[in-house]
PDB file of N, CA and C in Angstrom:
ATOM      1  N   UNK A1301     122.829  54.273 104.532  1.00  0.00           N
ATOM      2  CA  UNK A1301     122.446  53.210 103.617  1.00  0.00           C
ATOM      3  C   UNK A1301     121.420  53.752 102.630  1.00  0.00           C
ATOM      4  N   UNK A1302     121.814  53.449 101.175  1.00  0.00           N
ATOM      5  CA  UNK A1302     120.914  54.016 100.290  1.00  0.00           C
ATOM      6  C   UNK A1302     119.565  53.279 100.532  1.00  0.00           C
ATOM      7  N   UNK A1303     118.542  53.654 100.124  1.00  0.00           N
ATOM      8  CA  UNK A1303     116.948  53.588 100.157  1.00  0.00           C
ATOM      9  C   UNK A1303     116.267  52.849  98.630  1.00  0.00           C
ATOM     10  N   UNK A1304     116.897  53.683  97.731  1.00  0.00           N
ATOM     11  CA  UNK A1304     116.759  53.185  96.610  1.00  0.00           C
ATOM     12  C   UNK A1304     117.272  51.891  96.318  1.00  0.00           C
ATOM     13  N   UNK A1305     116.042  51.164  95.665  1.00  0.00           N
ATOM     14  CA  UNK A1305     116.767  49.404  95.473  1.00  0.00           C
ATOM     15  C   UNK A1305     117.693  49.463  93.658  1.00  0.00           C
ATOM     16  N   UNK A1306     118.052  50.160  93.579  1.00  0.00           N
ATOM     17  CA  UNK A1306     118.778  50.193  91.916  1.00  0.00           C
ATOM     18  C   UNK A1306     120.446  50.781  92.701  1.00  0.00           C
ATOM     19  N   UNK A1307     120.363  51.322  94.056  1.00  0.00           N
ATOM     20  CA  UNK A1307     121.811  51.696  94.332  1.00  0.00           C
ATOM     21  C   UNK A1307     121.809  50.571  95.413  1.00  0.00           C
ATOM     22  N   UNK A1308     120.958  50.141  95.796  1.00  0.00           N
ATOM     23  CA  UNK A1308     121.624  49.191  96.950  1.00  0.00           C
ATOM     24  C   UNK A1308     121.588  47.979  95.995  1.00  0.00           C
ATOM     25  N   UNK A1309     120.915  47.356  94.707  1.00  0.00           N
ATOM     26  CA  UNK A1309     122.125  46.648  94.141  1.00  0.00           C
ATOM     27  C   UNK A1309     123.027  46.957  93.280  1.00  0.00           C
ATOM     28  N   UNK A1310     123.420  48.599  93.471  1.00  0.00           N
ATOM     29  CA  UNK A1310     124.667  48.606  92.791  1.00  0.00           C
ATOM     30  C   UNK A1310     125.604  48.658  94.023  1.00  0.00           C
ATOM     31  N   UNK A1311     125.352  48.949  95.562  1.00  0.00           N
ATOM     32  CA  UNK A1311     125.868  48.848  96.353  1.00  0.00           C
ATOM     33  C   UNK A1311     126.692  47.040  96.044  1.00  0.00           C
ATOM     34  N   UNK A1312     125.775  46.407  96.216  1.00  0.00           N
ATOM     35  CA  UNK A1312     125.968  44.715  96.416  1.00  0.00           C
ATOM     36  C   UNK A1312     127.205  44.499  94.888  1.00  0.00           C
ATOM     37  N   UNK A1313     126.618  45.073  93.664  1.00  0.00           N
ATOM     38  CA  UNK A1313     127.409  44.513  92.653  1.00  0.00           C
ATOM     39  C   UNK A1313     129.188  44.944  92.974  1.00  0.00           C
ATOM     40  N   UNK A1314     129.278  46.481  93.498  1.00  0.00           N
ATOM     41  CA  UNK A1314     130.640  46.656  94.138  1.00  0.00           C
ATOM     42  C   UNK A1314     130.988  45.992  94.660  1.00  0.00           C
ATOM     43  N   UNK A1315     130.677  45.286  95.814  1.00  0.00           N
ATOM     44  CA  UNK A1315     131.394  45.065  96.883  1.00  0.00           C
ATOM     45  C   UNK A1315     131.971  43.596  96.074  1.00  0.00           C
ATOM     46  N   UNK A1316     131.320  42.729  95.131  1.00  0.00           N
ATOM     47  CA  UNK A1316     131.546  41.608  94.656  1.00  0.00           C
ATOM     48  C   UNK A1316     132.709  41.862  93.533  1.00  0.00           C
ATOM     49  N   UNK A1317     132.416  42.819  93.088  1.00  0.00           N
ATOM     50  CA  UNK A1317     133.701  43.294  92.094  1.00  0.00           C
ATOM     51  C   UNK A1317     134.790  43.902  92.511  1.00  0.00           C
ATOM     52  N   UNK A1318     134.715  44.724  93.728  1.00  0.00           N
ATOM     53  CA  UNK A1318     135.852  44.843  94.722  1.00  0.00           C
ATOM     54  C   UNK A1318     136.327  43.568  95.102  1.00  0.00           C
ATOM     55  N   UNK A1319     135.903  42.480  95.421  1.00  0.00           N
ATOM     56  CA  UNK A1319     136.466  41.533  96.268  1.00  0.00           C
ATOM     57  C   UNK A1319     137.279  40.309  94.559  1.00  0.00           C
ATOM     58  N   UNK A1320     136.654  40.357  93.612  1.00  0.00           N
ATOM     59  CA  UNK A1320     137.330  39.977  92.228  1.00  0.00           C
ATOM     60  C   UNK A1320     138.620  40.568  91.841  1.00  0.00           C
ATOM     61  N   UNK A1321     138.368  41.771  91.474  1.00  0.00           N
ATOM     62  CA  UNK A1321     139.699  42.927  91.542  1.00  0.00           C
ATOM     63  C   UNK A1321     140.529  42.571  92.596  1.00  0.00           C
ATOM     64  N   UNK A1322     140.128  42.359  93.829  1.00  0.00           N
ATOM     65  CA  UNK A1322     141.498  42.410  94.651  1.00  0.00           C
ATOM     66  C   UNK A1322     142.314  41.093  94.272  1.00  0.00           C
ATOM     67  N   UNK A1323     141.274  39.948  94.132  1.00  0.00           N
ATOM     68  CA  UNK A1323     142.166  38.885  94.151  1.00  0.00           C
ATOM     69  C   UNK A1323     142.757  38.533  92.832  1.00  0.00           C
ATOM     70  N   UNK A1324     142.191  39.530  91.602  1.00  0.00           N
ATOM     71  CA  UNK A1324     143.194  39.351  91.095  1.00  0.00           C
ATOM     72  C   UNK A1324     144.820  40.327  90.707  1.00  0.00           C
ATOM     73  N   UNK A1325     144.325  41.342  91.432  1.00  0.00           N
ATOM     74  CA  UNK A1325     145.368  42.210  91.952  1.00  0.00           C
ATOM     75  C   UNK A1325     146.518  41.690  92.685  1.00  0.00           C
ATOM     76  N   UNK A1326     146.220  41.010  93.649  1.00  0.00           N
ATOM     77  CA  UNK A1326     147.013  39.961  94.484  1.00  0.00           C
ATOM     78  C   UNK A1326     147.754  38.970  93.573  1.00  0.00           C
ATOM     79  N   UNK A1327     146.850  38.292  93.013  1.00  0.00           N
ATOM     80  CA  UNK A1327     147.735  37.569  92.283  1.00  0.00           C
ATOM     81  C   UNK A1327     148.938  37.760  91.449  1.00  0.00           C
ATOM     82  N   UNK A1328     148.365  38.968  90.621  1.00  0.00           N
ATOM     83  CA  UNK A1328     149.064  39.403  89.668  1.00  0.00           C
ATOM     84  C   UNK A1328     150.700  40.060  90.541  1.00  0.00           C
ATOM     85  N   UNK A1329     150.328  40.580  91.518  1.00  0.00           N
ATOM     86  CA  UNK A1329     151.781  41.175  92.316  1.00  0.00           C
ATOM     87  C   UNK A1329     152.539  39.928  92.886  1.00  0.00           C
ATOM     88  N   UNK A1330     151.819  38.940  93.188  1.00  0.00           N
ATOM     89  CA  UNK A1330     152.566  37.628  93.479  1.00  0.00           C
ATOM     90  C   UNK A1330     153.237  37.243  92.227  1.00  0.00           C
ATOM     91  N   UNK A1331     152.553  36.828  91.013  1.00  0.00           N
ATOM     92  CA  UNK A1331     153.183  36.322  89.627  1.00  0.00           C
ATOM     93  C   UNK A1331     154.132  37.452  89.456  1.00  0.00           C
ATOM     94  N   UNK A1332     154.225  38.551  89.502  1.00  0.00           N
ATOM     95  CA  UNK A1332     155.300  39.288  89.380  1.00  0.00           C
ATOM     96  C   UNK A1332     156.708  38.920  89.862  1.00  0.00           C
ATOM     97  N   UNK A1333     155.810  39.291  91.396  1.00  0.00           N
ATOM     98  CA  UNK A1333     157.206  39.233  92.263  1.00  0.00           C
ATOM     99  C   UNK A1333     158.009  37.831  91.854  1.00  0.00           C
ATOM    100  N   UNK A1334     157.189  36.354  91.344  1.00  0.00           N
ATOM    101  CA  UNK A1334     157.712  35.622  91.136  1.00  0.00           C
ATOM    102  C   UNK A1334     159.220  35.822  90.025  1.00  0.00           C
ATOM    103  N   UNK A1335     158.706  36.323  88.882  1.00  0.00           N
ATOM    104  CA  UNK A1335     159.196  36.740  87.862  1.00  0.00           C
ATOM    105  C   UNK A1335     160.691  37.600  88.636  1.00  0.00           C
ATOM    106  N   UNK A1336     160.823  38.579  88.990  1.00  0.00           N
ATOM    107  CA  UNK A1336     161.769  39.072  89.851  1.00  0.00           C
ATOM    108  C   UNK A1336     162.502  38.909  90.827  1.00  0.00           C
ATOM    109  N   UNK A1337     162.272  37.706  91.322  1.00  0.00           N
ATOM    110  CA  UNK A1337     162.692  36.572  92.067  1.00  0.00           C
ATOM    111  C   UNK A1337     163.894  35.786  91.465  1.00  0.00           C
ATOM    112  N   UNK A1338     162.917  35.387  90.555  1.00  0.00           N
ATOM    113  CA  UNK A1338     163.574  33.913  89.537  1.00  0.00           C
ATOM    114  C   UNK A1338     165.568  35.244  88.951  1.00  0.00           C
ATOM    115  N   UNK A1339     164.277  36.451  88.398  1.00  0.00           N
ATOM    116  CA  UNK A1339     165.450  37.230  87.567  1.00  0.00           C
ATOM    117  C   UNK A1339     166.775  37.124  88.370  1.00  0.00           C
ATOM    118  N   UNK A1340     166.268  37.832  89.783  1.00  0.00           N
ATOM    119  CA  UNK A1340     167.595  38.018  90.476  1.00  0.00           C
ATOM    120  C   UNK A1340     167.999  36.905  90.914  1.00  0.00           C
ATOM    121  N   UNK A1341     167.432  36.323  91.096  1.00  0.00           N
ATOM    122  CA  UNK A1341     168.696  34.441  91.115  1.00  0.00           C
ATOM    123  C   UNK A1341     169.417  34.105  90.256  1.00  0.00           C
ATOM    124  N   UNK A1342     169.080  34.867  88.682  1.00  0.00           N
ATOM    125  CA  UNK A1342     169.801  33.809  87.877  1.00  0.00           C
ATOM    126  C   UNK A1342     169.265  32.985  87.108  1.00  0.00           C
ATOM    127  N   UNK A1343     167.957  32.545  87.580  1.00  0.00           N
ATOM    128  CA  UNK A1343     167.711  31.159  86.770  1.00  0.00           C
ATOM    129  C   UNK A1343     166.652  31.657  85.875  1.00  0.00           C
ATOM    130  N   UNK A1344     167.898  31.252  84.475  1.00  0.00           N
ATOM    131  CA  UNK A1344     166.882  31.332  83.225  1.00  0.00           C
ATOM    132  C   UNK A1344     165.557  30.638  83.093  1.00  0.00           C
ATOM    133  N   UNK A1345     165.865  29.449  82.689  1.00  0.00           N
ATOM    134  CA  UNK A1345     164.200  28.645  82.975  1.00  0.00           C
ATOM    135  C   UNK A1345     163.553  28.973  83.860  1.00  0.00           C
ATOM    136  N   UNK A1346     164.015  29.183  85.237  1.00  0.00           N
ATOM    137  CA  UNK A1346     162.673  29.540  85.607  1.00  0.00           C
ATOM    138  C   UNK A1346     161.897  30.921  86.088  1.00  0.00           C
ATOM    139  N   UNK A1347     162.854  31.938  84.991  1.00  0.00           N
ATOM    140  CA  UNK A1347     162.078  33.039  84.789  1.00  0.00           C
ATOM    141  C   UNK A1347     161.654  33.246  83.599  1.00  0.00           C
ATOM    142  N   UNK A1348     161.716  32.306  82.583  1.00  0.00           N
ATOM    143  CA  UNK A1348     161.308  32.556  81.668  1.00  0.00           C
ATOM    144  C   UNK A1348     159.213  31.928  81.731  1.00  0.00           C
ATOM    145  N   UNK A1349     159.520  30.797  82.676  1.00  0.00           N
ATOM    146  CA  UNK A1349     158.547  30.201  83.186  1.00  0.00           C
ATOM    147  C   UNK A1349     157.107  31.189  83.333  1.00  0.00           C
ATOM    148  N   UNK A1350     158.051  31.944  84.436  1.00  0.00           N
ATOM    149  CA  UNK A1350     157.448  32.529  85.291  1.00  0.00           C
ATOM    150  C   UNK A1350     156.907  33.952  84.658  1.00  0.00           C
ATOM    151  N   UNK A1351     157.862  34.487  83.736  1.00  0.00           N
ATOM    152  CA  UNK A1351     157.455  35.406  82.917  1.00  0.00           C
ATOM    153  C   UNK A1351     156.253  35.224  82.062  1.00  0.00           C
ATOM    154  N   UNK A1352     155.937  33.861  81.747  1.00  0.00           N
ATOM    155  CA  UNK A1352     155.179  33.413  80.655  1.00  0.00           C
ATOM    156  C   UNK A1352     153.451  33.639  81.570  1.00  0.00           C
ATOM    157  N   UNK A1353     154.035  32.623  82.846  1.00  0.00           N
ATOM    158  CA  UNK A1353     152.659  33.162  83.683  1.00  0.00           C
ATOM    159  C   UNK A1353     152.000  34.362  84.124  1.00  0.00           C
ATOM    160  N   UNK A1354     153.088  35.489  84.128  1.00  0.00           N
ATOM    161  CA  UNK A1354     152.859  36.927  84.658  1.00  0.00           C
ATOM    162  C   UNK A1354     152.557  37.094  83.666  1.00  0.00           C
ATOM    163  N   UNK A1355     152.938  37.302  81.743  1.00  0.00           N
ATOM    164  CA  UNK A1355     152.133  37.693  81.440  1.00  0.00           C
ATOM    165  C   UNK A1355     150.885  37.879  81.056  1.00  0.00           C
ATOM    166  N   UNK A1356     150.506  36.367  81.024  1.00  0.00           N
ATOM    167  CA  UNK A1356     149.063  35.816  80.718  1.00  0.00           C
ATOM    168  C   UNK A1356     147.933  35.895  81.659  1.00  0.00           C
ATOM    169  N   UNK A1357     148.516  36.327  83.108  1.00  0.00           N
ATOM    170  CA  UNK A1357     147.552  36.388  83.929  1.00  0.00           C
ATOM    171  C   UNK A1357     147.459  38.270  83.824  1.00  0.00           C
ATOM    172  N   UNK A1358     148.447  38.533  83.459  1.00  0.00           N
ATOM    173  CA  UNK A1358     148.193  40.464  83.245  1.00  0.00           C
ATOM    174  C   UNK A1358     147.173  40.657  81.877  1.00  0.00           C
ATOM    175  N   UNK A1359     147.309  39.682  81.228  1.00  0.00           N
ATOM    176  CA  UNK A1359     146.375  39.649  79.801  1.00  0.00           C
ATOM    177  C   UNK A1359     144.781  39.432  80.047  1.00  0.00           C
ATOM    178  N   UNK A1360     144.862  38.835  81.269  1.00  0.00           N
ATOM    179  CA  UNK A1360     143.910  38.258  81.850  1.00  0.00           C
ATOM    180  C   UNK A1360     143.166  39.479  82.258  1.00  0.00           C
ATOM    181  N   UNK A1361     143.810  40.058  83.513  1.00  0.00           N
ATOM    182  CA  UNK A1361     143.529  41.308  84.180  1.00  0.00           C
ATOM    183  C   UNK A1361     142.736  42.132  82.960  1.00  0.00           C
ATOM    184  N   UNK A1362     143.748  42.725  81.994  1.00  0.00           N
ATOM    185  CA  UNK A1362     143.947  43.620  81.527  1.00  0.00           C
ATOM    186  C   UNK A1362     141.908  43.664  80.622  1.00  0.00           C
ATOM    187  N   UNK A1363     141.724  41.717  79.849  1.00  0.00           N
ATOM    188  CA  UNK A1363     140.496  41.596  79.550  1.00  0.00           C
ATOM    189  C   UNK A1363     139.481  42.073  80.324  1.00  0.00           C
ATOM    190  N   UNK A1364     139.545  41.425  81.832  1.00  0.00           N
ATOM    191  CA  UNK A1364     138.227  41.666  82.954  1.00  0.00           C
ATOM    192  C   UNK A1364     138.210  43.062  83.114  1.00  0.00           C
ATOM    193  N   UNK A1365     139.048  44.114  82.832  1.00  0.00           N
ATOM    194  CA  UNK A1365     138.784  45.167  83.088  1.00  0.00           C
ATOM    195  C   UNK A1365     139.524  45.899  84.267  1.00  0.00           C
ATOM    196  N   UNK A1366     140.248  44.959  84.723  1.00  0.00           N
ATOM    197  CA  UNK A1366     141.161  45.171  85.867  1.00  0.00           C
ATOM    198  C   UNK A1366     142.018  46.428  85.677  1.00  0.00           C
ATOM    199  N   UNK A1367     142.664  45.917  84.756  1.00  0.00           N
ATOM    200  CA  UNK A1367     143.944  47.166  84.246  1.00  0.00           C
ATOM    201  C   UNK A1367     143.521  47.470  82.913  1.00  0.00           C
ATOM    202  N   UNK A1368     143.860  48.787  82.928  1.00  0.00           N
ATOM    203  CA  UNK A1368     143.489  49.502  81.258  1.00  0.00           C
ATOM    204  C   UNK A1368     144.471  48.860  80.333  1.00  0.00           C
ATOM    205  N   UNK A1369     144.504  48.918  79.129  1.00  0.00           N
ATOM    206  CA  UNK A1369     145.289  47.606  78.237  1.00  0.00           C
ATOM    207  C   UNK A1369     146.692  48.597  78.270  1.00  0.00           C
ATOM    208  N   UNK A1370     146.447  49.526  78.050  1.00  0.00           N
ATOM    209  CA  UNK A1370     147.785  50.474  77.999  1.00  0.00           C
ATOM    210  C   UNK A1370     148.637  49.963  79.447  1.00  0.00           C
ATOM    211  N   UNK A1371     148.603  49.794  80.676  1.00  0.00           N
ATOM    212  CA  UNK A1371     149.225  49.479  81.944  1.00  0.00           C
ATOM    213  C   UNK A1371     149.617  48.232  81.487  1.00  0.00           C
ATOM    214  N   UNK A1372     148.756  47.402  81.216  1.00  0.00           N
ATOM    215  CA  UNK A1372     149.238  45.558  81.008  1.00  0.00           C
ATOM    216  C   UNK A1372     150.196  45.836  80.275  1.00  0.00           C
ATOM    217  N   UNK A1373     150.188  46.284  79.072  1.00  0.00           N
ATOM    218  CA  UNK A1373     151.560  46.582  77.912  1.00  0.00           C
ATOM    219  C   UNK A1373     152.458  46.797  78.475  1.00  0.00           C
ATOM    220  N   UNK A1374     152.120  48.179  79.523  1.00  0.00           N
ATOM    221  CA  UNK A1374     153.648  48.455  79.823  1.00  0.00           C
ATOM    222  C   UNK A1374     153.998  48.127  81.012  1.00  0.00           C
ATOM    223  N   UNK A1375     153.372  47.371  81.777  1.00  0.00           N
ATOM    224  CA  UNK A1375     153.861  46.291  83.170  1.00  0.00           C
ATOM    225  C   UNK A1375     154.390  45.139  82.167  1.00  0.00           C
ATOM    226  N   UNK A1376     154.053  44.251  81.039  1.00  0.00           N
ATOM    227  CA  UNK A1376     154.503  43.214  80.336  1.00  0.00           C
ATOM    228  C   UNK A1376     155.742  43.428  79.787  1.00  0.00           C
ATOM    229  N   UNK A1377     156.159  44.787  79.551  1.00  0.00           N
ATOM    230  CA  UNK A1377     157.095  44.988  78.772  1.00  0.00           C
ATOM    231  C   UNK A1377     158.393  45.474  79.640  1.00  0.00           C
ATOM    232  N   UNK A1378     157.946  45.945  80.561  1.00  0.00           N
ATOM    233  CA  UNK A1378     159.214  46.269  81.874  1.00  0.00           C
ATOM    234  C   UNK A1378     159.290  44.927  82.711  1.00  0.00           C
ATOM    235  N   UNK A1379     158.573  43.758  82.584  1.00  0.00           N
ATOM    236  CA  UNK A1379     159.300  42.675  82.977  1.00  0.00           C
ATOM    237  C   UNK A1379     159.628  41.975  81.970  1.00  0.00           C
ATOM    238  N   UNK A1380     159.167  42.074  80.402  1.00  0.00           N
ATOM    239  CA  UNK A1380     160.600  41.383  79.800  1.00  0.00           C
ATOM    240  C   UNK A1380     161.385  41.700  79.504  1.00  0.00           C
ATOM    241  N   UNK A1381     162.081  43.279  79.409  1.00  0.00           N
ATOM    242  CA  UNK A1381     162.927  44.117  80.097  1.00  0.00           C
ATOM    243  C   UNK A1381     164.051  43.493  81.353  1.00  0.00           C
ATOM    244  N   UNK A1382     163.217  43.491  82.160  1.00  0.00           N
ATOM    245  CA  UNK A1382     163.900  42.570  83.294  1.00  0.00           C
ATOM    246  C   UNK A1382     164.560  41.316  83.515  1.00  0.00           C
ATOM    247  N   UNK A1383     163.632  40.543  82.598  1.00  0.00           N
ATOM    248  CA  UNK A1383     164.189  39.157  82.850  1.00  0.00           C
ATOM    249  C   UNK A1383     165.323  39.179  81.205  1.00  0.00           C
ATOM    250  N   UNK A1384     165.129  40.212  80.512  1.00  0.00           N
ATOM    251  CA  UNK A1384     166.026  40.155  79.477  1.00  0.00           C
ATOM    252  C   UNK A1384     167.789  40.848  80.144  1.00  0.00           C
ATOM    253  N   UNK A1385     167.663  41.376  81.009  1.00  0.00           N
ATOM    254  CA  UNK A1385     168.217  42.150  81.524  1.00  0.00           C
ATOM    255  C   UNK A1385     169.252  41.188  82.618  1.00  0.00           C
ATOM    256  N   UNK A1386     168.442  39.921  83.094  1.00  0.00           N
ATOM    257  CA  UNK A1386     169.011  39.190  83.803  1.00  0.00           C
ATOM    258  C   UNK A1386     169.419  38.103  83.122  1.00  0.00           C
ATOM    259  N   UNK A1387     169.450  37.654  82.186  1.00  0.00           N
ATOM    260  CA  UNK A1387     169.861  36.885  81.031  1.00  0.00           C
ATOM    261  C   UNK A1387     171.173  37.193  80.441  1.00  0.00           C
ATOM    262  N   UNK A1388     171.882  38.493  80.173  1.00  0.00           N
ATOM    263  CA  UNK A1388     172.529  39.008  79.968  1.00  0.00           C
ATOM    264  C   UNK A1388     173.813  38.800  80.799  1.00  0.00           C
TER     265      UNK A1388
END
């Protein structure tokens, strides 16, 4: 355990930004998977839905710092790829 009080609250600020990041990590692989779900069923509306939410919550990510903006682009763009793909 660090000694110094400037790393033990940078100790504390990690662990709170680890536990942010994950959940929105989580989320974001859930809104996905939704999106890829909907695709392989078939149902237009409600992957288009669902696409709309994955990407706004990756826009989301991508602001807080979660994902570098370059990843959001190209995770956003290989699922409308996908759901364009299942439309077809």
């Amino acid at each position: 355990m660090a000694n110094i009080e400037s790393q033990i609250k940078r100790n504390r600020q990690t662990v709170k930004r680890h536990a942010r990041n994950q959940t929105v990590r989580t989320e974001l692989k859930t809104r996905v998977k939704a999106v890829l779900t909907a695709a392989d069923a078939g149902d237009a509306e409600a992957t288009e839905t669902a696409l709309r939410r994955a990407q706004k919550r990756i826009d989301t990510a991508a602001a807080m710092g979660v994902l570098h903006p370059n990843t959001a682009n190209r995770k956003k763009s290989r699922l409308a790829k996908r759901a364009k793909q299942s439309r077809a």
